Coordinates of C-alpha atoms in Angstrom, one line a residue:
M258 CA -0.4 -16.4 -9.5
A259 CA -2.9 -17.7 -6.9
M260 CA -4.1 -14.6 -5.3
F261 CA -6.9 -14.5 -2.7
T262 CA -7.0 -18.3 -2.2
T263 CA -5.8 -18.5 1.4
P264 CA -5.8 -15.9 4.1
T265 CA -2.2 -15.0 4.8
H266 CA -1.3 -12.0 7.0
A267 CA 2.4 -11.6 6.6
W268 CA 4.0 -8.4 5.6
D269 CA 7.0 -9.1 3.3
F270 CA 9.8 -6.8 2.4
T271 CA 12.1 -7.6 -0.6
P272 CA 15.2 -5.4 -1.0
G273 CA 16.3 -4.5 -4.5
S274 CA 15.7 -2.0 -7.2
P275 CA 12.8 -1.5 -6.8
C276 CA 12.3 -2.3 -3.2
L277 CA 9.0 -4.2 -2.6
L278 CA 6.7 -4.4 0.4
T279 CA 3.7 -6.7 0.1
H280 CA 0.7 -7.9 2.2
E281 CA -1.9 -10.3 1.1
T282 CA -5.1 -11.6 2.6
A283 CA -8.2 -13.5 1.3
S284 CA -9.8 -10.1 0.4
F285 CA -7.0 -8.0 -1.1
Q286 CA -3.4 -7.6 -2.0
L287 CA -1.3 -4.6 -1.2
E288 CA 2.0 -3.8 -2.9
L289 CA 4.3 -0.9 -2.3
T290 CA 7.4 -0.2 -4.5
Y291 CA 10.2 2.3 -4.2
D292 CA 12.5 2.8 -7.2
P293 CA 15.5 4.7 -6.0
V294 CA 16.6 5.5 -9.6
A295 CA 13.4 7.4 -10.5
P296 CA 13.0 8.1 -7.4
L297 CA 9.3 7.0 -7.4
Y298 CA 7.0 5.2 -5.0
S299 CA 3.8 3.3 -5.8
I300 CA 1.1 1.7 -3.9
T301 CA -1.3 -0.8 -5.5
V302 CA -4.4 -2.3 -3.9
T303 CA -5.8 -5.3 -5.8
L304 CA -9.2 -6.7 -5.1
P305 CA -11.0 -9.8 -6.3
E306 CA -13.7 -7.6 -8.0
P307 CA -13.1 -4.3 -9.8
W308 CA -12.8 -1.0 -8.1
P309 CA -15.4 1.6 -9.1
E310 CA -14.6 4.5 -11.4
A311 CA -14.3 7.3 -8.8
P312 CA -12.8 10.8 -8.7
S313 CA -10.6 10.1 -5.7
F314 CA -8.8 7.4 -3.6
G315 CA -8.1 7.7 0.1
M316 CA -6.5 5.8 2.9
R317 CA -7.4 6.2 6.6
F318 CA -5.1 5.0 9.3
D319 CA -6.5 4.4 12.7
G320 CA -4.2 4.2 15.8
P321 CA -1.7 6.4 17.7
Q322 CA -0.7 8.4 14.6
G323 CA -4.1 8.3 12.8
R324 CA -4.4 10.3 9.6
V325 CA -6.4 10.5 6.4
I326 CA -4.7 10.9 3.0
G327 CA -6.2 11.2 -0.4
T328 CA -5.5 11.8 -4.1
D329 CA -7.2 12.2 -7.4
Q330 CA -4.1 10.9 -9.2
H331 CA -4.9 7.2 -8.9
Q332 CA -5.2 4.8 -11.9
L333 CA -7.1 1.6 -12.4
S334 CA -5.7 -1.5 -14.2
N335 CA -7.3 -2.6 -17.4
D336 CA -9.5 -5.1 -15.5
G337 CA -10.2 -2.5 -12.8
R338 CA -9.1 -4.8 -10.0
S339 CA -5.9 -3.0 -9.2
L340 CA -5.8 0.7 -8.1
T341 CA -2.4 2.3 -8.2
V342 CA -1.0 5.7 -6.9
T343 CA 2.5 6.9 -7.7
D344 CA 4.3 9.8 -6.1
R345 CA 7.8 11.0 -5.3
G346 CA 7.1 11.0 -1.5
F347 CA 5.3 8.4 0.6
G348 CA 6.2 9.5 4.2
N349 CA 2.5 9.8 5.2
V350 CA 1.7 6.3 3.8
L351 CA 4.7 4.7 5.4
D352 CA 4.0 6.5 8.8
G353 CA 0.4 5.3 8.6
L354 CA 1.3 1.7 7.9
Q355 CA 4.1 1.6 10.5
F356 CA 2.6 3.4 13.5
N357 CA -1.1 2.5 13.5
H358 CA -3.5 -0.4 14.1
T359 CA -5.6 -0.5 11.0
A360 CA -5.8 1.0 7.5
T361 CA -8.8 1.5 5.2
A362 CA -8.4 2.0 1.5
Q363 CA -11.4 3.6 -0.1
S364 CA -12.5 4.6 -3.6
G365 CA -16.1 5.2 -4.5
D366 CA -18.4 2.9 -2.5
I367 CA -15.7 0.3 -1.8
A368 CA -13.7 0.4 1.4
V369 CA -11.3 -2.3 2.5
T370 CA -10.0 -2.3 6.1
F371 CA -7.0 -4.4 7.1
P372 CA -5.0 -4.8 10.3
L373 CA -1.5 -3.5 10.5
D374 CA -0.3 -6.2 12.9
G375 CA 3.3 -7.2 11.9
A376 CA 3.7 -4.3 9.5
A377 CA 6.1 -2.1 11.6
E378 CA 9.4 -4.0 11.0
P379 CA 8.9 -4.6 7.2
V380 CA 7.9 -1.0 6.7
A381 CA 11.0 0.1 8.6
A382 CA 13.1 -2.1 6.4
F383 CA 11.3 -0.7 3.3
R384 CA 12.1 2.8 4.5
K385 CA 15.8 2.0 4.6
C386 CA 15.6 0.2 1.2
E387 CA 18.6 -1.9 2.2
G388 CA 21.2 0.9 2.2
L389 CA 20.0 2.7 -0.9
G390 CA 20.0 6.0 1.0
F391 CA 16.3 6.4 1.3
S392 CA 14.7 8.4 4.1
S393 CA 11.1 9.5 4.1

């Protein structure tokens, strides 16, 4: 997989089980999944360099429906480059991505800000999860 090689800014929704929403730029990769069988959501933010060990992870959404959310239930991948949060509800995350202008993912002293241009339609499709009966 050639991650972080070219700056793309598309938000991509892939229906299925699990449903998948991705966004990749030169500086990070964002992946959300929803498994309707569990039911369980996940968000993973992958960076070129490792995330620091930190007691919490948060996301700030700036725009018309701005909000700040956080957790201490995040996990780092073995190489430390991917930070993942799983939960049974992601309404605040989805609202933040769909209805705002920028998002900032932060853990320890690392913060990654990214625009949400073009996110609204793919997030709306992810919410529907192609007829699987999901609602946030």
